[in-house]
Amino acid sequence: MKDQNVYLKPVTLRNILKFAVPTIAMTMFMSFYTMVDGLFVSNLIGTDALSAINLTAPIIQLVTAISTMLATGGSAVIMKKMGQHKNGEAKEDFTFLILINVFVGIVMCALGYLVMDRIFAGMDLSADVEGYCVAYLSRYLVFTVPILLMNNFTLYMIAAGKAALSLVCSVSGGILNMALDYLFIAVLHMGISGAAIATGLGYSVTAVVGLFVFSQKRSLLHFKKPVFRFRVLVNAAANGCSEMATALVTGIITMMFNWTMLHYVGEEGIAAVTIIMYVLMLASSLYTGYSYGVAPMLSFYYGEQNHEKLRKLVAVSLKVIALICVVTVAASFLFTKPLVSVFARPDNPVYDLAVTGNRICTIALFFIGFNIFASGMFTALSNGVVSAVLAFSRSFVFMLIMMIVLPLLLGVNGIWLAMPAAELMALILSAFMFAKYRKRYGY
C-alpha cells in the first residue's frame, strides 16, 4: 500500500506535477512519434500515402473507442473504490475489465477486416491512395488487442502510482517505432505496410510490460480472480462514454474534413489536413496528458469526500491549463512554417494550404485545453452523462454545424475556421456545466 500514500500528500503544484508531468511527457511523446510516422511516410513514400493514413484514421478511432471508454471509465470506478478502501473489489473489477477489453479487441479486429474493402471502394479515391489505405489498415488491425491493452495499461499504471513507468514504456515504444519505421520503409522498402507494422509493435511495448507489472501482487493494482459484476461494466461504460464519444466523433469529423477537402481542393487538401492534425495533436497532448495525470487524484478525493483537496486541485489545474494555453498558441504561430516544411516542401502545393490552415486552426488552442479538462474532470467525478454531453457537443454537434455553415460562406478558410468556432462554443457550455455542478461536488 506504499504507492497509495501519494494520494495522502498535500495538494500542491509540486505534488500535482509529480502525477501530471510523466503523463504529459507520455502523451506528447506518443503524439510526436505519430508525427514521425507521418514524416517517414510523406518523405519516403509521398503525400498520397500521408493522405491514406488520414483516411484510415476514422476506422482506427472506431476500433479504439470502446477501449478508451472502458479504460477511462473503469479507472474512475476503480480509483473511487480505492478511495473508499474497497481494495479487493477494485482489483477484481480491474481484472474483469481487462478481459472485456481483450474480447472487444478480437471482435473489432474481425469486423475491421470485414468492412475495410467496402469503405475505401466507396470513397472515389485514386487507385494509388486506395491501395495505400488497404495496405496500411490491414497490417494495423493485426495489433488490435495489444493496442487496446496499451490504452488501458497506460491509464492504470498512472492510477497505480506508476506514471513514470508508463512514461518509460511510451518512450521505449516510440523509439522502437521510429527505429522500425526507418528499417521497414527506408532499408527494407516495405512501404506503408512497414509503417503500420512499426506502429503496432511500438504500441505493444506497454501491453507486454503491463501484463508483467499487473501480475505482481506488490503493485497497488494487480490481477486477481475476476468477478463478473454487470453494474461495474455499466458504470465504467457510463463514466467513459464521453471519451468513447470523443473518439468516435473525432473519426466522423475527420471524415467530414476529408470529404469537404476532396470537394474544395482534392487529395492535396487531405494531405494538408493531415499535417495540421499532427501539429494540433502535439499541442493538445499537453492538455490530455495533464487531464489523465490528475484524473485519479480527482476520483480518489471524490471517493473519500475530501472537498478541500478537490477544490484546491481544480483551482490549480485551471491555472496550469491557462499557462499551457498561452505557450502552445505562441509556439504554434511561431513554428508553423518549420513544422509544415518537415512534411511538405515549399514548392509542394500542400505547403501553402497547410501553412494557412495551421495559422487559422491555432486559434482553437485558446479553448481546447479547458474543454478537455472539463470533460475529463466530470468523468473522474463519475458523472459520465455531463462528460458525454460536453464531449459530444464539442466534438460533433458544434463541429458539424460549423463544418456545414462556414465553408459555404468562406470556402476553404471556412473549413479551417470551423474548429476554433466549435471549440469556442464548447467553452461556453463547459463554463456553464462547471458553474452548475460546483456546489454538488464541492470543487
Short mmCIF file of C-alpha atoms in Angstrom, two decimals:
data_model
loop_
_atom_site.label_atom_id
_atom_site.label_comp_id
_atom_site.label_asym_id
_atom_site.label_seq_id
_atom_site.Cartn_x
_atom_site.Cartn_y
_atom_site.Cartn_z
CA MET A 1 0.00 0.00 0.00
CA LYS A 2 3.04 2.23 -0.12
CA ASP A 3 2.05 3.57 -3.55
CA GLN A 4 -1.27 4.82 -2.18
CA ASN A 5 0.50 7.37 0.05
CA VAL A 6 0.83 9.69 -2.93
CA TYR A 7 -2.89 10.45 -2.56
CA LEU A 8 -2.43 11.40 1.09
CA LYS A 9 0.09 14.17 0.41
CA PRO A 10 -0.94 17.87 0.38
CA VAL A 11 -2.34 19.26 -2.85
CA THR A 12 0.49 21.48 -4.06
CA LEU A 13 1.64 22.35 -7.55
CA ARG A 14 4.73 20.22 -7.00
CA ASN A 15 2.77 17.13 -5.95
CA ILE A 16 0.26 17.61 -8.77
CA LEU A 17 3.06 17.86 -11.31
CA LYS A 18 4.58 14.63 -9.98
CA PHE A 19 1.40 12.98 -11.24
CA ALA A 20 0.90 15.09 -14.34
CA VAL A 21 4.38 15.66 -15.83
CA PRO A 22 5.00 11.98 -16.67
CA THR A 23 1.61 11.71 -18.36
CA ILE A 24 2.12 14.98 -20.23
CA ALA A 25 5.52 13.78 -21.44
CA MET A 26 3.98 10.42 -22.33
CA THR A 27 1.11 11.82 -24.40
CA MET A 28 3.41 14.34 -26.08
CA PHE A 29 5.87 11.63 -26.98
CA MET A 30 3.11 9.41 -28.34
CA SER A 31 1.92 12.32 -30.47
CA PHE A 32 5.49 13.04 -31.52
CA TYR A 33 6.20 9.56 -32.76
CA THR A 34 2.85 9.54 -34.57
CA MET A 35 4.19 12.64 -36.34
CA VAL A 36 7.41 10.77 -37.09
CA ASP A 37 5.31 8.09 -38.79
CA GLY A 38 3.91 10.84 -41.00
CA LEU A 39 7.38 12.25 -41.56
CA PHE A 40 8.77 8.95 -42.85
CA VAL A 41 5.69 8.25 -44.95
CA SER A 42 5.48 11.71 -46.56
CA ASN A 43 9.19 11.99 -47.33
CA LEU A 44 9.98 8.39 -48.31
CA ILE A 45 6.70 7.36 -49.94
CA GLY A 46 4.81 10.57 -50.78
CA THR A 47 1.91 12.81 -49.78
CA ASP A 48 -0.59 10.34 -51.29
CA ALA A 49 0.49 7.83 -48.64
CA LEU A 50 0.21 10.55 -45.99
CA SER A 51 -3.36 11.17 -47.14
CA ALA A 52 -4.06 7.45 -46.81
CA ILE A 53 -3.07 7.46 -43.13
CA ASN A 54 -5.62 10.23 -42.54
CA LEU A 55 -8.28 8.36 -44.48
CA THR A 56 -7.81 5.26 -42.30
CA ALA A 57 -7.95 7.30 -39.08
CA PRO A 58 -11.78 7.15 -38.66
CA ILE A 59 -11.72 3.34 -38.71
CA ILE A 60 -8.85 3.23 -36.23
CA GLN A 61 -10.76 5.63 -33.96
CA LEU A 62 -13.77 3.33 -34.14
CA VAL A 63 -11.65 0.31 -33.22
CA THR A 64 -10.20 2.00 -30.14
CA ALA A 65 -13.30 3.93 -29.00
CA ILE A 66 -14.74 1.17 -26.80
CA SER A 67 -11.35 0.52 -25.23
CA THR A 68 -10.97 4.22 -24.45
CA MET A 69 -14.39 4.20 -22.83
CA LEU A 70 -13.60 1.21 -20.61
CA ALA A 71 -10.11 2.48 -19.74
CA THR A 72 -11.11 5.99 -18.63
CA GLY A 73 -14.45 5.00 -17.13
CA GLY A 74 -13.00 1.91 -15.47
CA SER A 75 -10.14 3.87 -13.95
CA ALA A 76 -12.61 6.30 -12.38
CA VAL A 77 -14.75 3.47 -10.94
CA ILE A 78 -11.76 1.54 -9.59
CA MET A 79 -9.98 4.53 -8.03
CA LYS A 80 -13.23 5.63 -6.42
CA LYS A 81 -13.41 2.20 -4.76
CA MET A 82 -9.78 2.56 -3.70
CA GLY A 83 -10.70 5.86 -2.05
CA GLN A 84 -13.50 4.01 -0.25
CA HIS A 85 -10.94 1.35 0.83
CA LYS A 86 -12.63 -1.45 -1.16
CA ASN A 87 -9.25 -2.66 -2.44
CA GLY A 88 -10.06 -6.32 -3.07
CA GLU A 89 -13.21 -5.49 -5.00
CA ALA A 90 -11.33 -2.90 -7.07
CA LYS A 91 -8.73 -5.49 -8.14
CA GLU A 92 -11.42 -7.98 -9.14
CA ASP A 93 -13.10 -5.31 -11.25
CA PHE A 94 -9.77 -4.30 -12.79
CA THR A 95 -9.08 -7.86 -13.98
CA PHE A 96 -12.63 -8.25 -15.26
CA LEU A 97 -12.42 -5.05 -17.32
CA ILE A 98 -9.08 -6.05 -18.86
CA LEU A 99 -10.62 -9.36 -20.01
CA ILE A 100 -13.54 -7.44 -21.51
CA ASN A 101 -11.04 -5.35 -23.49
CA VAL A 102 -9.36 -8.47 -24.89
CA PHE A 103 -12.73 -9.78 -26.07
CA VAL A 104 -13.65 -6.41 -27.59
CA GLY A 105 -10.29 -6.28 -29.39
CA ILE A 106 -10.84 -9.65 -31.07
CA VAL A 107 -14.35 -8.70 -32.19
CA MET A 108 -13.34 -5.27 -33.51
CA CYS A 109 -10.39 -6.74 -35.40
CA ALA A 110 -12.66 -9.23 -37.18
CA LEU A 111 -15.22 -6.53 -38.03
CA GLY A 112 -12.47 -4.28 -39.37
CA TYR A 113 -11.36 -6.85 -41.92
CA LEU A 114 -14.98 -7.49 -42.97
CA VAL A 115 -15.81 -3.85 -43.82
CA MET A 116 -12.43 -2.44 -44.87
CA ASP A 117 -12.57 -3.01 -48.63
CA ARG A 118 -16.15 -1.78 -48.99
CA ILE A 119 -15.44 1.50 -47.17
CA PHE A 120 -12.48 2.55 -49.31
CA ALA A 121 -14.10 1.37 -52.55
CA GLY A 122 -16.97 3.79 -51.95
CA MET A 123 -14.83 6.90 -51.39
CA ASP A 124 -14.00 7.65 -55.06
CA LEU A 125 -10.24 7.72 -54.40
CA SER A 126 -7.43 7.31 -56.89
CA ALA A 127 -6.14 3.75 -57.25
CA ASP A 128 -2.84 4.63 -55.54
CA VAL A 129 -4.45 6.22 -52.47
CA GLU A 130 -6.99 3.41 -52.11
CA GLY A 131 -4.18 0.86 -52.29
CA TYR A 132 -2.24 2.68 -49.59
CA CYS A 133 -5.35 2.73 -47.35
CA VAL A 134 -5.92 -1.03 -47.62
CA ALA A 135 -2.25 -1.87 -47.14
CA TYR A 136 -1.92 0.31 -44.02
CA LEU A 137 -5.12 -0.71 -42.27
CA SER A 138 -4.82 -4.44 -42.98
CA ARG A 139 -1.46 -4.54 -41.13
CA TYR A 140 -2.59 -2.20 -38.35
CA LEU A 141 -5.60 -4.36 -37.43
CA VAL A 142 -3.31 -7.30 -36.58
CA PHE A 143 -2.28 -5.38 -33.45
CA THR A 144 -5.81 -4.51 -32.27
CA VAL A 145 -5.64 -6.43 -28.96
CA PRO A 146 -2.16 -5.13 -27.96
CA ILE A 147 -3.24 -1.58 -28.82
CA LEU A 148 -6.37 -1.88 -26.67
CA LEU A 149 -4.29 -3.26 -23.79
CA MET A 150 -1.85 -0.39 -24.25
CA ASN A 151 -4.69 2.13 -23.91
CA ASN A 152 -5.79 0.51 -20.65
CA PHE A 153 -2.43 -0.18 -19.05
CA THR A 154 -1.28 3.36 -19.73
CA LEU A 155 -4.07 4.76 -17.53
CA TYR A 156 -3.96 2.00 -14.92
CA MET A 157 -0.21 2.46 -14.42
CA ILE A 158 -0.91 6.13 -13.71
CA ALA A 159 -3.74 5.21 -11.32
CA ALA A 160 -1.45 2.74 -9.53
CA GLY A 161 1.13 5.46 -8.91
CA LYS A 162 3.43 4.21 -11.69
CA ALA A 163 3.21 7.21 -14.02
CA ALA A 164 6.99 7.21 -14.51
CA LEU A 165 6.88 3.58 -15.69
CA SER A 166 4.06 4.46 -18.06
CA LEU A 167 6.25 7.22 -19.47
CA VAL A 168 9.22 4.85 -19.87
CA CYS A 169 7.00 2.37 -21.75
CA SER A 170 5.71 5.10 -24.06
CA VAL A 171 9.21 6.44 -24.75
CA SER A 172 10.58 2.94 -25.36
CA GLY A 173 7.68 2.11 -27.67
CA GLY A 174 8.16 5.39 -29.52
CA ILE A 175 11.88 4.83 -30.03
CA LEU A 176 11.17 1.28 -31.26
CA ASN A 177 8.51 2.64 -33.62
CA MET A 178 10.85 5.24 -35.11
CA ALA A 179 13.71 2.77 -35.50
CA LEU A 180 11.41 0.25 -37.19
CA ASP A 181 9.97 2.99 -39.43
CA TYR A 182 13.45 3.59 -40.78
CA LEU A 183 14.23 -0.12 -41.04
CA PHE A 184 10.96 -1.17 -42.70
CA ILE A 185 10.49 1.84 -45.00
CA ALA A 186 13.98 3.13 -45.85
CA VAL A 187 16.00 -0.11 -45.66
CA LEU A 188 13.61 -2.98 -46.39
CA HIS A 189 11.33 -0.92 -48.69
CA MET A 190 8.13 -2.31 -47.17
CA GLY A 191 6.28 0.93 -47.93
CA ILE A 192 3.23 1.99 -45.96
CA SER A 193 2.76 -1.57 -44.69
CA GLY A 194 6.05 -1.20 -42.82
CA ALA A 195 4.80 2.00 -41.18
CA ALA A 196 1.70 0.19 -39.87
CA ILE A 197 3.71 -2.75 -38.51
CA ALA A 198 6.21 -0.39 -36.85
CA THR A 199 3.36 1.47 -35.14
CA GLY A 200 1.74 -1.75 -33.91
CA LEU A 201 5.00 -3.10 -32.47
CA GLY A 202 5.73 0.23 -30.78
CA TYR A 203 2.31 0.25 -29.11
CA SER A 204 2.78 -3.37 -27.99
CA VAL A 205 5.60 -2.43 -25.60
CA THR A 206 3.21 -1.01 -22.99
CA ALA A 207 0.89 -4.02 -23.38
CA VAL A 208 3.69 -6.51 -22.67
CA VAL A 209 5.12 -4.54 -19.73
CA GLY A 210 1.63 -4.01 -18.30
CA LEU A 211 0.90 -7.75 -18.30
CA PHE A 212 4.09 -8.31 -16.31
CA VAL A 213 3.62 -5.38 -13.88
CA PHE A 214 -0.01 -6.13 -13.02
CA SER A 215 0.82 -9.79 -12.42
CA GLN A 216 2.92 -8.70 -9.42
CA LYS A 217 0.98 -8.71 -6.14
CA ARG A 218 3.12 -5.90 -4.71
CA SER A 219 1.53 -3.47 -7.19
CA LEU A 220 -1.25 -1.23 -5.85
CA LEU A 221 -3.41 -2.67 -8.64
CA HIS A 222 -2.83 -6.26 -9.75
CA PHE A 223 -4.65 -9.14 -11.38
CA LYS A 224 -6.96 -11.11 -9.16
CA LYS A 225 -9.58 -13.75 -9.89
CA PRO A 226 -12.22 -11.66 -11.67
CA VAL A 227 -15.81 -11.39 -10.59
CA PHE A 228 -18.46 -10.56 -13.16
CA ARG A 229 -20.34 -7.52 -11.93
CA PHE A 230 -22.65 -6.21 -14.62
CA ARG A 231 -23.07 -2.94 -12.72
CA VAL A 232 -19.30 -2.33 -12.84
CA LEU A 233 -19.31 -2.75 -16.61
CA VAL A 234 -22.30 -0.42 -16.93
CA ASN A 235 -20.74 2.18 -14.63
CA ALA A 236 -17.41 2.03 -16.46
CA ALA A 237 -19.18 2.41 -19.79
CA ALA A 238 -21.32 5.29 -18.49
CA ASN A 239 -18.35 7.13 -16.96
CA GLY A 240 -16.20 6.68 -20.03
CA CYS A 241 -18.87 7.25 -22.67
CA SER A 242 -17.69 10.83 -23.17
CA GLU A 243 -14.22 9.60 -24.11
CA MET A 244 -15.75 6.99 -26.41
CA ALA A 245 -17.92 9.70 -27.96
CA THR A 246 -14.83 11.84 -28.45
CA ALA A 247 -13.01 9.01 -30.19
CA LEU A 248 -15.99 8.17 -32.38
CA VAL A 249 -16.88 11.69 -33.39
CA THR A 250 -13.22 12.54 -33.97
CA GLY A 251 -13.30 9.85 -36.62
CA ILE A 252 -16.54 11.23 -38.04
CA ILE A 253 -15.22 14.79 -38.11
CA THR A 254 -12.01 13.59 -39.76
CA MET A 255 -14.15 12.00 -42.47
CA MET A 256 -16.05 15.27 -42.86
CA PHE A 257 -12.79 17.20 -43.15
CA ASN A 258 -11.62 14.73 -45.79
CA TRP A 259 -14.83 14.83 -47.80
CA THR A 260 -15.02 18.62 -47.66
CA MET A 261 -11.38 18.95 -48.69
CA LEU A 262 -11.89 16.50 -51.54
CA HIS A 263 -14.78 18.68 -52.71
CA TYR A 264 -12.98 22.04 -52.46
CA VAL A 265 -9.34 21.15 -53.11
CA GLY A 266 -8.82 17.44 -53.91
CA GLU A 267 -6.45 14.87 -52.41
CA GLU A 268 -3.84 17.58 -51.76
CA GLY A 269 -6.28 19.05 -49.25
CA ILE A 270 -6.38 15.77 -47.32
CA ALA A 271 -2.58 15.84 -47.03
CA ALA A 272 -2.78 19.41 -45.67
CA VAL A 273 -5.43 18.36 -43.12
CA THR A 274 -3.17 15.51 -42.02
CA ILE A 275 -0.24 17.85 -41.39
CA ILE A 276 -2.39 20.28 -39.38
CA MET A 277 -3.91 17.45 -37.33
CA TYR A 278 -0.39 16.33 -36.41
CA VAL A 279 0.51 19.83 -35.19
CA LEU A 280 -2.74 20.27 -33.22
CA MET A 281 -2.46 16.75 -31.81
CA LEU A 282 1.01 17.53 -30.47
CA ALA A 283 -0.24 20.73 -28.80
CA SER A 284 -3.43 19.13 -27.47
CA SER A 285 -1.44 16.24 -25.97
CA LEU A 286 -0.27 18.66 -23.26
CA TYR A 287 -3.86 19.14 -22.11
CA THR A 288 -4.77 15.48 -22.49
CA GLY A 289 -1.69 14.38 -20.57
CA TYR A 290 -2.42 16.76 -17.72
CA SER A 291 -6.06 15.68 -17.52
CA TYR A 292 -5.08 11.98 -17.49
CA GLY A 293 -2.50 12.70 -14.80
CA VAL A 294 -4.85 14.40 -12.33
CA ALA A 295 -7.91 12.22 -13.04
CA PRO A 296 -7.00 9.51 -10.45
CA MET A 297 -6.49 12.26 -7.84
CA LEU A 298 -9.91 13.75 -8.63
CA SER A 299 -11.55 10.31 -8.36
CA PHE A 300 -9.76 9.46 -5.11
CA TYR A 301 -10.58 12.75 -3.37
CA TYR A 302 -14.18 12.49 -4.56
CA GLY A 303 -14.35 8.93 -3.21
CA GLU A 304 -13.17 9.99 0.25
CA GLN A 305 -15.30 13.19 0.11
CA ASN A 306 -12.29 15.45 0.69
CA HIS A 307 -13.76 18.66 -0.72
CA GLU A 308 -10.89 20.86 0.38
CA LYS A 309 -8.32 18.89 -1.62
CA LEU A 310 -10.70 18.57 -4.54
CA ARG A 311 -11.32 22.32 -4.64
CA LYS A 312 -7.62 23.14 -4.49
CA LEU A 313 -6.77 20.58 -7.19
CA VAL A 314 -9.33 22.05 -9.61
CA ALA A 315 -8.20 25.64 -8.93
CA VAL A 316 -4.53 24.86 -9.54
CA SER A 317 -5.43 22.84 -12.63
CA LEU A 318 -7.26 25.74 -14.27
CA LYS A 319 -4.20 27.95 -13.79
CA VAL A 320 -1.90 25.30 -15.27
CA ILE A 321 -4.24 24.88 -18.26
CA ALA A 322 -4.23 28.65 -18.86
CA LEU A 323 -0.42 28.74 -18.84
CA ILE A 324 -0.17 25.80 -21.26
CA CYS A 325 -2.70 27.57 -23.49
CA VAL A 326 -0.53 30.67 -23.88
CA VAL A 327 2.60 28.63 -24.56
CA THR A 328 1.03 26.35 -27.19
CA VAL A 329 -0.62 29.19 -29.11
CA ALA A 330 2.64 31.17 -29.26
CA ALA A 331 4.68 28.12 -30.26
CA SER A 332 2.22 27.05 -32.97
CA PHE A 333 2.22 30.51 -34.59
CA LEU A 334 6.00 30.84 -34.31
CA PHE A 335 6.88 27.42 -35.73
CA THR A 336 4.13 26.98 -38.33
CA LYS A 337 6.39 27.10 -41.40
CA PRO A 338 9.20 24.92 -39.97
CA LEU A 339 6.67 22.29 -38.84
CA VAL A 340 4.83 22.19 -42.16
CA SER A 341 8.09 22.11 -44.16
CA VAL A 342 9.04 18.88 -42.39
CA PHE A 343 6.15 17.14 -44.16
CA ALA A 344 5.90 19.08 -47.42
CA ARG A 345 8.47 21.15 -49.30
CA PRO A 346 7.68 24.82 -50.05
CA ASP A 347 7.29 24.02 -53.76
CA ASN A 348 4.59 21.45 -52.97
CA PRO A 349 1.02 22.81 -53.34
CA VAL A 350 0.20 21.18 -49.99
CA TYR A 351 2.68 23.52 -48.22
CA ASP A 352 0.84 26.86 -48.64
CA LEU A 353 -2.50 25.25 -47.93
CA ALA A 354 -1.21 23.71 -44.67
CA VAL A 355 0.54 26.91 -43.52
CA THR A 356 -2.64 28.96 -43.91
CA GLY A 357 -4.79 26.28 -42.32
CA ASN A 358 -2.50 25.81 -39.33
CA ARG A 359 -2.43 29.54 -38.53
CA ILE A 360 -6.22 29.68 -38.50
CA CYS A 361 -6.71 26.41 -36.59
CA THR A 362 -4.20 27.51 -33.93
CA ILE A 363 -6.88 29.87 -32.57
CA ALA A 364 -8.65 26.76 -31.27
CA LEU A 365 -5.79 26.16 -28.81
CA PHE A 366 -7.11 29.08 -26.74
CA PHE A 367 -10.14 26.92 -25.86
CA ILE A 368 -9.24 23.23 -26.32
CA GLY A 369 -7.41 22.81 -23.00
CA PHE A 370 -10.31 23.98 -20.83
CA ASN A 371 -12.75 21.80 -22.77
CA ILE A 372 -10.59 18.68 -22.46
CA PHE A 373 -10.09 19.25 -18.74
CA ALA A 374 -13.80 19.88 -18.09
CA SER A 375 -14.84 16.65 -19.80
CA GLY A 376 -12.09 14.66 -18.06
CA MET A 377 -12.97 16.17 -14.67
CA PHE A 378 -16.62 15.06 -14.85
CA THR A 379 -15.51 11.57 -15.93
CA ALA A 380 -13.22 11.41 -12.89
CA LEU A 381 -16.14 12.55 -10.70
CA SER A 382 -18.20 9.62 -12.07
CA ASN A 383 -20.61 11.91 -13.92
CA GLY A 384 -20.40 10.30 -17.32
CA VAL A 385 -23.59 11.98 -18.55
CA VAL A 386 -22.27 15.55 -18.22
CA SER A 387 -18.89 14.50 -19.55
CA ALA A 388 -20.55 12.89 -22.56
CA VAL A 389 -22.69 15.97 -23.23
CA LEU A 390 -19.58 18.17 -23.19
CA ALA A 391 -17.52 15.85 -25.36
CA PHE A 392 -20.29 15.08 -27.85
CA SER A 393 -21.33 18.72 -28.21
CA ARG A 394 -17.76 19.88 -28.65
CA SER A 395 -16.56 17.17 -31.00
CA PHE A 396 -19.68 16.55 -33.04
CA VAL A 397 -22.63 18.92 -32.70
CA PHE A 398 -20.73 22.20 -32.80
CA MET A 399 -18.20 20.92 -35.35
CA LEU A 400 -20.97 19.60 -37.58
CA ILE A 401 -22.74 22.95 -37.56
CA MET A 402 -19.56 24.90 -38.27
CA MET A 403 -18.36 22.45 -40.96
CA ILE A 404 -21.63 22.87 -42.83
CA VAL A 405 -22.09 26.64 -42.46
CA LEU A 406 -18.63 28.22 -42.61
CA PRO A 407 -17.30 26.58 -45.84
CA LEU A 408 -20.45 27.72 -47.64
CA LEU A 409 -19.74 31.31 -46.56
CA LEU A 410 -15.93 31.42 -46.66
CA GLY A 411 -14.78 28.49 -48.81
CA VAL A 412 -11.55 26.72 -47.77
CA ASN A 413 -10.87 29.23 -44.98
CA GLY A 414 -14.27 28.34 -43.55
CA ILE A 415 -13.09 24.74 -43.20
CA TRP A 416 -10.14 25.86 -41.08
CA LEU A 417 -12.28 28.27 -39.01
CA ALA A 418 -14.75 25.52 -38.13
CA MET A 419 -12.54 24.12 -35.38
CA PRO A 420 -11.88 27.40 -33.48
CA ALA A 421 -15.57 28.32 -33.72
CA ALA A 422 -16.70 24.92 -32.42
CA GLU A 423 -14.20 25.00 -29.55
CA LEU A 424 -15.39 28.47 -28.51
CA MET A 425 -19.00 27.27 -28.40
CA ALA A 426 -17.86 24.26 -26.37
CA LEU A 427 -16.02 26.51 -23.91
CA ILE A 428 -19.24 28.40 -23.17
CA LEU A 429 -21.04 25.10 -22.48
CA SER A 430 -18.15 23.84 -20.30
CA ALA A 431 -18.23 27.02 -18.21
CA PHE A 432 -21.99 26.63 -17.72
CA MET A 433 -21.66 23.00 -16.56
CA PHE A 434 -18.71 23.86 -14.35
CA ALA A 435 -20.74 26.52 -12.53
CA LYS A 436 -23.89 24.41 -12.35
CA TYR A 437 -22.25 21.46 -10.57
CA ARG A 438 -19.79 23.35 -8.36
CA LYS A 439 -21.89 23.02 -5.18
CA ARG A 440 -22.79 19.39 -5.84
CA TYR A 441 -19.17 18.21 -5.96
CA GLY A 442 -17.63 20.87 -3.77
CA TYR A 443 -14.80 21.87 -6.10
#
